CSV table of C-alpha atoms in Angstrom, one decimal:
chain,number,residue,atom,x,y,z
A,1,UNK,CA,-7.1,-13.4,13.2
A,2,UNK,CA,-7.7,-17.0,13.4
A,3,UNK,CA,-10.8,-17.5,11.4
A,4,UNK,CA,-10.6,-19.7,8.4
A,5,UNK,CA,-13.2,-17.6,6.7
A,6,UNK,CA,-11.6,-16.3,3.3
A,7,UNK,CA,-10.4,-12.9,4.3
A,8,UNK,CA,-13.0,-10.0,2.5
A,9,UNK,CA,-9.2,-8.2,1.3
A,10,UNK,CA,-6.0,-10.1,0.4
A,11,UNK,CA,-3.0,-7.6,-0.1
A,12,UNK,CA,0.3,-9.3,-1.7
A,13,UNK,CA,3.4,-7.9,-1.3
A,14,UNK,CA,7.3,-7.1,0.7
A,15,UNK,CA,7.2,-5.9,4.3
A,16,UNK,CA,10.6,-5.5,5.9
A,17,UNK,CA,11.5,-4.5,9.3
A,18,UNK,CA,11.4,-0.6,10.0
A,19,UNK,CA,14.2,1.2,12.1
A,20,UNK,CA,13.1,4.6,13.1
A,21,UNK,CA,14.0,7.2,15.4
A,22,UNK,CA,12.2,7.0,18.5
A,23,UNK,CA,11.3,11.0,17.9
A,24,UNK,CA,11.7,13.0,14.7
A,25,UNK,CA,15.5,14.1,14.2
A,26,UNK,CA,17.8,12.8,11.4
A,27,UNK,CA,19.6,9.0,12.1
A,28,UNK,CA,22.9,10.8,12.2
A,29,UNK,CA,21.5,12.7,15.7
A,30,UNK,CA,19.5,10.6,17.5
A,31,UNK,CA,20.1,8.0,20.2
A,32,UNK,CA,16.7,6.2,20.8
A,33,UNK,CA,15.4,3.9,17.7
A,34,UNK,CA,12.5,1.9,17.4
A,35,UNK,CA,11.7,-1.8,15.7
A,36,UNK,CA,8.2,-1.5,13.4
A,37,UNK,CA,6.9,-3.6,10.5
A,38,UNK,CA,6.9,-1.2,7.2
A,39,UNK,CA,5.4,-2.0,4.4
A,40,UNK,CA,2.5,-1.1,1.4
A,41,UNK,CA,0.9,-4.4,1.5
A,42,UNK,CA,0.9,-5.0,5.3
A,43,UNK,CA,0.6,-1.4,5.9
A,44,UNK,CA,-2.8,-1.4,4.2
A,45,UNK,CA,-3.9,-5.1,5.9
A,46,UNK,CA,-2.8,-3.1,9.5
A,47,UNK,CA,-5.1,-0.2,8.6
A,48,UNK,CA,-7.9,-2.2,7.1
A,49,UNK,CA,-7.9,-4.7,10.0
A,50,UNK,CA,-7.9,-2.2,12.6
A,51,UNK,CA,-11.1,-0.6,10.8
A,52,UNK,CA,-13.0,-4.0,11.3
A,53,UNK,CA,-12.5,-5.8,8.4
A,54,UNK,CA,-10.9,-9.4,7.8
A,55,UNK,CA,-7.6,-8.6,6.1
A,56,UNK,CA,-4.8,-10.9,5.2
A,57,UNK,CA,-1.2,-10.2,4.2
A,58,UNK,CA,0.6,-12.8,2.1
A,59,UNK,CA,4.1,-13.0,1.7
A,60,UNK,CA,7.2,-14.3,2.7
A,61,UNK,CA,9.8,-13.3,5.4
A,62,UNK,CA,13.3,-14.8,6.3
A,63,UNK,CA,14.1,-17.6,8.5
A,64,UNK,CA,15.6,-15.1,11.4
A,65,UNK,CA,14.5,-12.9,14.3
A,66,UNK,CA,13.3,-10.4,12.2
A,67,UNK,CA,11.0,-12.1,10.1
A,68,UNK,CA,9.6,-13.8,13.3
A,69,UNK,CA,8.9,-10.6,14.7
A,70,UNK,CA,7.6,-9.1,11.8
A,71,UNK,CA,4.5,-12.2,11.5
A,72,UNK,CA,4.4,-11.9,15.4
A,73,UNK,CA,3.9,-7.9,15.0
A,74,UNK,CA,1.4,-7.5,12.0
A,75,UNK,CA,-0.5,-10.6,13.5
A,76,UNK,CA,-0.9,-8.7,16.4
A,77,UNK,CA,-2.5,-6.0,14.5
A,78,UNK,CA,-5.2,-8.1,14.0
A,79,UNK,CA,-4.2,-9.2,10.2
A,80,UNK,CA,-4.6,-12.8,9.1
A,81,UNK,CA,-1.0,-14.6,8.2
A,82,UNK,CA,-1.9,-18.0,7.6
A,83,UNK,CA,-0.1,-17.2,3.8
A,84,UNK,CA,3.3,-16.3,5.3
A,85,UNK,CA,6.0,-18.6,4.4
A,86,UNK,CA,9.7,-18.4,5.7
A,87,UNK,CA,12.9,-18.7,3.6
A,88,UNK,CA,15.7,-20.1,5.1
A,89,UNK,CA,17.6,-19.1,2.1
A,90,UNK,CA,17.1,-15.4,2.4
A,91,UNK,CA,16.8,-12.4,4.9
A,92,UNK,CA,14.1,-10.5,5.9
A,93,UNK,CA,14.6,-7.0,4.6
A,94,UNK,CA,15.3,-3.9,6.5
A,95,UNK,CA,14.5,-0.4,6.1
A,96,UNK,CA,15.3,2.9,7.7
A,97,UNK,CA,13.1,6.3,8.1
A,98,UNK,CA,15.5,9.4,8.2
A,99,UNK,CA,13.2,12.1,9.1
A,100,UNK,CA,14.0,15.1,6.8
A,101,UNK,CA,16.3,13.1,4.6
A,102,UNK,CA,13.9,10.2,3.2
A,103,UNK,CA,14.2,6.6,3.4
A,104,UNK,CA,17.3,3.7,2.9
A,105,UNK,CA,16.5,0.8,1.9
A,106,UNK,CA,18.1,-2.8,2.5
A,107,UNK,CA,16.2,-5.6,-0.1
A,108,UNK,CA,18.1,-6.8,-2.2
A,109,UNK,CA,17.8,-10.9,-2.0
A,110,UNK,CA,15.3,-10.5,0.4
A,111,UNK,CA,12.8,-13.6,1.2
A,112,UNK,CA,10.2,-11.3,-0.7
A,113,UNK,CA,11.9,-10.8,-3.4
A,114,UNK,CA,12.0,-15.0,-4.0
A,115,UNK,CA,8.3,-14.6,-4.5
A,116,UNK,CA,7.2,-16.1,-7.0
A,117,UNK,CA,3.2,-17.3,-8.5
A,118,UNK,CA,4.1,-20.2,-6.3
A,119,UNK,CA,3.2,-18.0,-3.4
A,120,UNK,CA,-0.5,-17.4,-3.9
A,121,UNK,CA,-1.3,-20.8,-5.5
A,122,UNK,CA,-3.4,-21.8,-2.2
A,123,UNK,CA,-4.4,-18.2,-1.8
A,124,UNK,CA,-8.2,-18.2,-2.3
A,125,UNK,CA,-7.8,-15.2,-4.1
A,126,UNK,CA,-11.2,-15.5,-6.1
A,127,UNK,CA,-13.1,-15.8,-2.4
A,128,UNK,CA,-12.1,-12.4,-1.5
A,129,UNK,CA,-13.9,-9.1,-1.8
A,130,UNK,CA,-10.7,-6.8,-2.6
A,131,UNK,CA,-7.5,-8.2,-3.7
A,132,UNK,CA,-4.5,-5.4,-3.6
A,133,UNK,CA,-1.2,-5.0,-4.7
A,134,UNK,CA,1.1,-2.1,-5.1
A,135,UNK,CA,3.6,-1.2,-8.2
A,136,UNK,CA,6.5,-1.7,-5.4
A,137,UNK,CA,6.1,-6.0,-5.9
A,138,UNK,CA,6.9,-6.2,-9.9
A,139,UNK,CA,9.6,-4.0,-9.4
A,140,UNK,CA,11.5,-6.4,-6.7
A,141,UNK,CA,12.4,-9.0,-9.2
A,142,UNK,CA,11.4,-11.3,-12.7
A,143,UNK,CA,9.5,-13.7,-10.6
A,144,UNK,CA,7.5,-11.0,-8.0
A,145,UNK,CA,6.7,-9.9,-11.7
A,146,UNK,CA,5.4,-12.9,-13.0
A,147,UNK,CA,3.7,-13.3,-8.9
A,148,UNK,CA,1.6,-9.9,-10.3
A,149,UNK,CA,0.8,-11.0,-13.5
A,150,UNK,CA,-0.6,-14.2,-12.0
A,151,UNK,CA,-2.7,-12.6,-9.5
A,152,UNK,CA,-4.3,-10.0,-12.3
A,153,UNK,CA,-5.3,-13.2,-14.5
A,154,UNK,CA,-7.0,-14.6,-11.7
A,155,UNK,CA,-9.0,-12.0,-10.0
A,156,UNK,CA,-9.9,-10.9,-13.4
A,157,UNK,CA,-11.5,-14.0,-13.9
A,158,UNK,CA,-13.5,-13.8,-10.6
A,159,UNK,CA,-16.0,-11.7,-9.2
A,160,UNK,CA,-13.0,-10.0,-6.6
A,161,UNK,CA,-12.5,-6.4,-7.5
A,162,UNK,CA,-8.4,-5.6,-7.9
A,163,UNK,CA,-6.9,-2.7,-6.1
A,164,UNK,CA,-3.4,-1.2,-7.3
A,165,UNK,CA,-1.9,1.4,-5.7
A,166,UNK,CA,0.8,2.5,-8.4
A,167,UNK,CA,3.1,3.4,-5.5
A,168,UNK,CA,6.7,4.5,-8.0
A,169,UNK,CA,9.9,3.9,-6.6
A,170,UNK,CA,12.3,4.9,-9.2
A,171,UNK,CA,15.2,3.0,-7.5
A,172,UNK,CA,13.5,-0.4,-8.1
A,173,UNK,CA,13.1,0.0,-11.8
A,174,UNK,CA,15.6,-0.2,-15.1
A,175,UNK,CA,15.4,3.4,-17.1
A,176,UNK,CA,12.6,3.6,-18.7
A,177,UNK,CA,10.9,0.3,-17.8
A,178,UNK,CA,8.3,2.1,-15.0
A,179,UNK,CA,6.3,4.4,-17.1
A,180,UNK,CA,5.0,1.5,-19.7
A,181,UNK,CA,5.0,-1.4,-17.3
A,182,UNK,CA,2.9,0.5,-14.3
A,183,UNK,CA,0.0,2.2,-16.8
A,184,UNK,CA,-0.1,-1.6,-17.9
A,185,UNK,CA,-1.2,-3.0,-14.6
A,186,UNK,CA,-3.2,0.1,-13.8
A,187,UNK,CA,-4.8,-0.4,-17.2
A,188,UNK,CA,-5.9,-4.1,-15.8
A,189,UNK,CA,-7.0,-2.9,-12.0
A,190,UNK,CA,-10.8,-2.2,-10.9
A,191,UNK,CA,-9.8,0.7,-8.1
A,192,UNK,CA,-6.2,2.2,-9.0
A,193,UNK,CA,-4.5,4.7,-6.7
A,194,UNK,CA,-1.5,7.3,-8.2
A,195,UNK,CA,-0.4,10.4,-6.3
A,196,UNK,CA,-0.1,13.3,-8.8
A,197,UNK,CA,3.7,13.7,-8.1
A,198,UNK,CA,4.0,10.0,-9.5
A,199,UNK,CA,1.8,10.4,-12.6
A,200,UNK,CA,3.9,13.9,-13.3
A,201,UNK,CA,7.0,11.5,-13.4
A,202,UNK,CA,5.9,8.8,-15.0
A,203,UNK,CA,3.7,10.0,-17.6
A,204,UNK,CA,3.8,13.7,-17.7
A,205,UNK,CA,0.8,14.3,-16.5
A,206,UNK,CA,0.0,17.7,-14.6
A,207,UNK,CA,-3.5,17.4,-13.9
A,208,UNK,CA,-6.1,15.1,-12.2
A,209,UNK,CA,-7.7,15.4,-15.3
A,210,UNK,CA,-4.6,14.3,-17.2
A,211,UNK,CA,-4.0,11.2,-15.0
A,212,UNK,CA,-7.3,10.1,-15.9
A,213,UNK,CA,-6.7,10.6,-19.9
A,214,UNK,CA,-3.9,8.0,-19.1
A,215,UNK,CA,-5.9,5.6,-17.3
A,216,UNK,CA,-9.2,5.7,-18.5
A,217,UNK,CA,-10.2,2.0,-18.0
A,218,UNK,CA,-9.9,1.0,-13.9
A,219,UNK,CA,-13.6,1.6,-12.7
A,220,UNK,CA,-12.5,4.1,-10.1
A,221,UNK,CA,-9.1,6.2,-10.0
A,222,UNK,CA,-8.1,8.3,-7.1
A,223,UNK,CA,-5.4,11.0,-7.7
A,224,UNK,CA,-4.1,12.1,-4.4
A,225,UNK,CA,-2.3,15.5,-4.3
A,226,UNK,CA,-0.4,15.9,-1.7
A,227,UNK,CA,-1.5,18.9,0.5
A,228,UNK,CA,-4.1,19.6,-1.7
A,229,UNK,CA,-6.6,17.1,-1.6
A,230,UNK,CA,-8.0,13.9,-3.8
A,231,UNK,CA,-9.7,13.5,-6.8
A,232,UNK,CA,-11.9,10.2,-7.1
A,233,UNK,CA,-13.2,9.5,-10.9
A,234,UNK,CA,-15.5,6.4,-11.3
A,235,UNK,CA,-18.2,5.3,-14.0
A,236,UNK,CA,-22.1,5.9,-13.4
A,237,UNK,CA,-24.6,3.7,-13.8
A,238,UNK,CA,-25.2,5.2,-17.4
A,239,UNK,CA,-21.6,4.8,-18.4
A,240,UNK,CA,-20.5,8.4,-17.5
A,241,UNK,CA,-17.1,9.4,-15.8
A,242,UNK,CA,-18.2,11.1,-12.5
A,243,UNK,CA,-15.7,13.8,-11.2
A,244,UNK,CA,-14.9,13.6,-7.0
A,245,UNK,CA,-13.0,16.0,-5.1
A,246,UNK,CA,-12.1,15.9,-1.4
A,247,UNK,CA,-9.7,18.7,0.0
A,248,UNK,CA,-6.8,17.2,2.4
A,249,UNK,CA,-7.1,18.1,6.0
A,250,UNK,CA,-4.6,20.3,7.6
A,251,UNK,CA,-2.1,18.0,9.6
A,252,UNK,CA,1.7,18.7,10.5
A,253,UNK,CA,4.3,16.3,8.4
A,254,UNK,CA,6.5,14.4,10.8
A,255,UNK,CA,7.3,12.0,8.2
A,256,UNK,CA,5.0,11.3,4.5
A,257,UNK,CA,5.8,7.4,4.4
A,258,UNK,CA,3.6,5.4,4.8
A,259,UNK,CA,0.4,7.9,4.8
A,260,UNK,CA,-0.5,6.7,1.3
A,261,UNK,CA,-1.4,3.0,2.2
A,262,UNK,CA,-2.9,4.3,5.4
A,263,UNK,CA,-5.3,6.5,2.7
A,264,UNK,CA,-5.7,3.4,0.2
A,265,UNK,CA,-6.8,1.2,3.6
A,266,UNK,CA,-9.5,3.6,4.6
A,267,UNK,CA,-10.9,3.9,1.7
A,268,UNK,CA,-11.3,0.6,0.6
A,269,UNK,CA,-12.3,-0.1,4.6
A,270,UNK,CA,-15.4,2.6,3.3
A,271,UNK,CA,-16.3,1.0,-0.1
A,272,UNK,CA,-16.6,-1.8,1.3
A,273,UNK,CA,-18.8,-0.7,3.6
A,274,UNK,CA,-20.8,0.8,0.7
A,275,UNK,CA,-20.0,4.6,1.5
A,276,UNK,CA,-20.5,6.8,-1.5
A,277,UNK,CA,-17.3,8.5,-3.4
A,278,UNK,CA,-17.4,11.9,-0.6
A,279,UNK,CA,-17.1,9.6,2.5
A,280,UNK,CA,-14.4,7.1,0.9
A,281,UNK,CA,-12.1,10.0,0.3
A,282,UNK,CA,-12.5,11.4,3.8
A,283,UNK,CA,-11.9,8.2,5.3
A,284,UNK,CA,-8.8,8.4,3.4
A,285,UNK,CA,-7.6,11.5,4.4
A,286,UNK,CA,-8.3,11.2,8.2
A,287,UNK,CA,-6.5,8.2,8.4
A,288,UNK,CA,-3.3,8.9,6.4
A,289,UNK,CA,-3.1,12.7,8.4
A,290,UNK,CA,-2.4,9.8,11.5
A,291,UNK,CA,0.6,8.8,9.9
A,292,UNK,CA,1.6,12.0,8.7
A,293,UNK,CA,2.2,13.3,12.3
A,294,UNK,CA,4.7,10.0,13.3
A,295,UNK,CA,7.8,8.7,12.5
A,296,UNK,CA,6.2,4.9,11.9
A,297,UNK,CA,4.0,3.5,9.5
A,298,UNK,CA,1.0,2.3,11.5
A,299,UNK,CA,-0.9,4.2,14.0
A,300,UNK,CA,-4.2,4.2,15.2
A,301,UNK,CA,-4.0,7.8,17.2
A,302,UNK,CA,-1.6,11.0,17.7
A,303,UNK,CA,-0.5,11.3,21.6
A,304,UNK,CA,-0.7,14.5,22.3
A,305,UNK,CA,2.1,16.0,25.0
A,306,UNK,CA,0.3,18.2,27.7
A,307,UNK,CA,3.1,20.9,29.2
């Protein structure tokens, strides 16, 4: 994407470069690996972009071969860079999918972590329709903190509409520090998405209803329960707290990562299109049962083997 039209959604936030089997078995077995761009931010400006809508991804990526790949790569997805800088001071992170045994991550002093309000201040972010961040970019250092803060204040003071996907990794955050510090930007979003398994850890909470006790401000929350299904609550035109629910779609689980900014993409992708509450949480669901059937973060259809 070339234009220099402000971009209707500006996400914020770390990508790093994803290693991944080439089929589903464990790192320790397999032989054949693949090079993709992971990431919640650029995850969702993949997906959105893909659907048809201007999306750009700001951040910052080393000085090396991997962060020139990773520009090259979500560029080629269709997502507008223009806002990615490179740090000859620091790496490009690097992360690794381990089918059946989760996810290791390698961050620390990355180029995203250097981010800083610094980043955004020629980001138009007041011009855009959506603005969206994740709980992932406070956690990453005192200034990607400060980077959030910054970005809150001034989309709050615009007409944009703020998206936060809360988006808890425990291994980011000092004891204790999550639970406060992410109902606190979630307190200050428009459209905030939690998975109930996060809101159970951080708050307690064992209910869609409950979740919603804890955030009652954002406009419009969407719970997502894993196999279950989503729950969207939003305010009526008279002021009243409408009640949503969308049953997930049957899919087989190659590998969860990833599936939940492929779900936050769609949807946004659908309000912005104006669909009602029903239609945004389908669009969810049928994109993030995509990713839920492959080993890498982004993809836009399931090949199917004939035998």
């Amino acid at each position: 994407m070339t234009s220099e039209a402000t971009p209707r959604l500006i996400t914020i936030g770390e990508t790093m470069m994803l290693v991944t089997p080439a089929t589903p078995e464990p790192i320790v077995t397999a032989s054949d690996f693949r090079l993709d761009a992971g990431g919640a931010e650029s995850n969702v400006a993949s997906h959105i972009a893909h659907l048809g809508v201007h999306a750009a991804w700001v951040s910052a990526v080393g000085d090396d071969a991997l962060g020139e790949r990773l520009r090259a790569t979500i560029t080629a997805r269709g997502v507008d860079t223009r806002w990615v800088t490179s740090d000859a001071d620091a790496p490009t992170g690097v992360y690794f999918k381990d089918p059946g045994n989760g996810v290791l991550y390698y961050r620390r002093g990355s180029a995203a972590s250097r981010m800083g309000p610094e980043s955004v201040r020629d980001v138009p972010l007041e011009g855009a329709e959506v603005v969206h961040l994740s709980g992932i970019t406070p956690a990453l250092s005192s200034t990607c903190s400060a980077l959030v803060d910054d970005v809150f204040e001034r989309v709050a003071a615009s007409a944009a509409t703020l998206s936060f996907d809360v988006n808890h990794r425990p291994a980011l955050w000092q004891p204790g520090a999550a639970a406060p510090a992410l109902r606190s930007f979630a307190e200050r979003a428009d459209i905030v998405f939690v998975g109930l398994d996060e809101a159970q850890t951080l708050w307690g909470c064992e209910t869609a209803d409950d979740v919603r006790a804890q955030l009652p401000t954002p406009a419009r929350l969407i719970v997502k329960d894993g196999d279950v299904g989503a729950t969207e609550f939003h305010r009526t035109s008279t002021g009243d707290d409408e009640r949503i629910f969308v049953p997930t779609f049957p899919a087989e689980v190659v590998e969860a990562v990833g599936a939940g900014d492929a779900f936050a993409a769609a949807y946004l992708a659908a309000a912005l299109n104006g669909e009602p509450a029903e239609a945004r949480l389908t669009a969810g669901h049928e994109r993030a049962r995509l990713v839920l059937q492959s080993t890498t973060d982004f993809i836009i259809e399931v090949q199917v083997q004939k035998g």
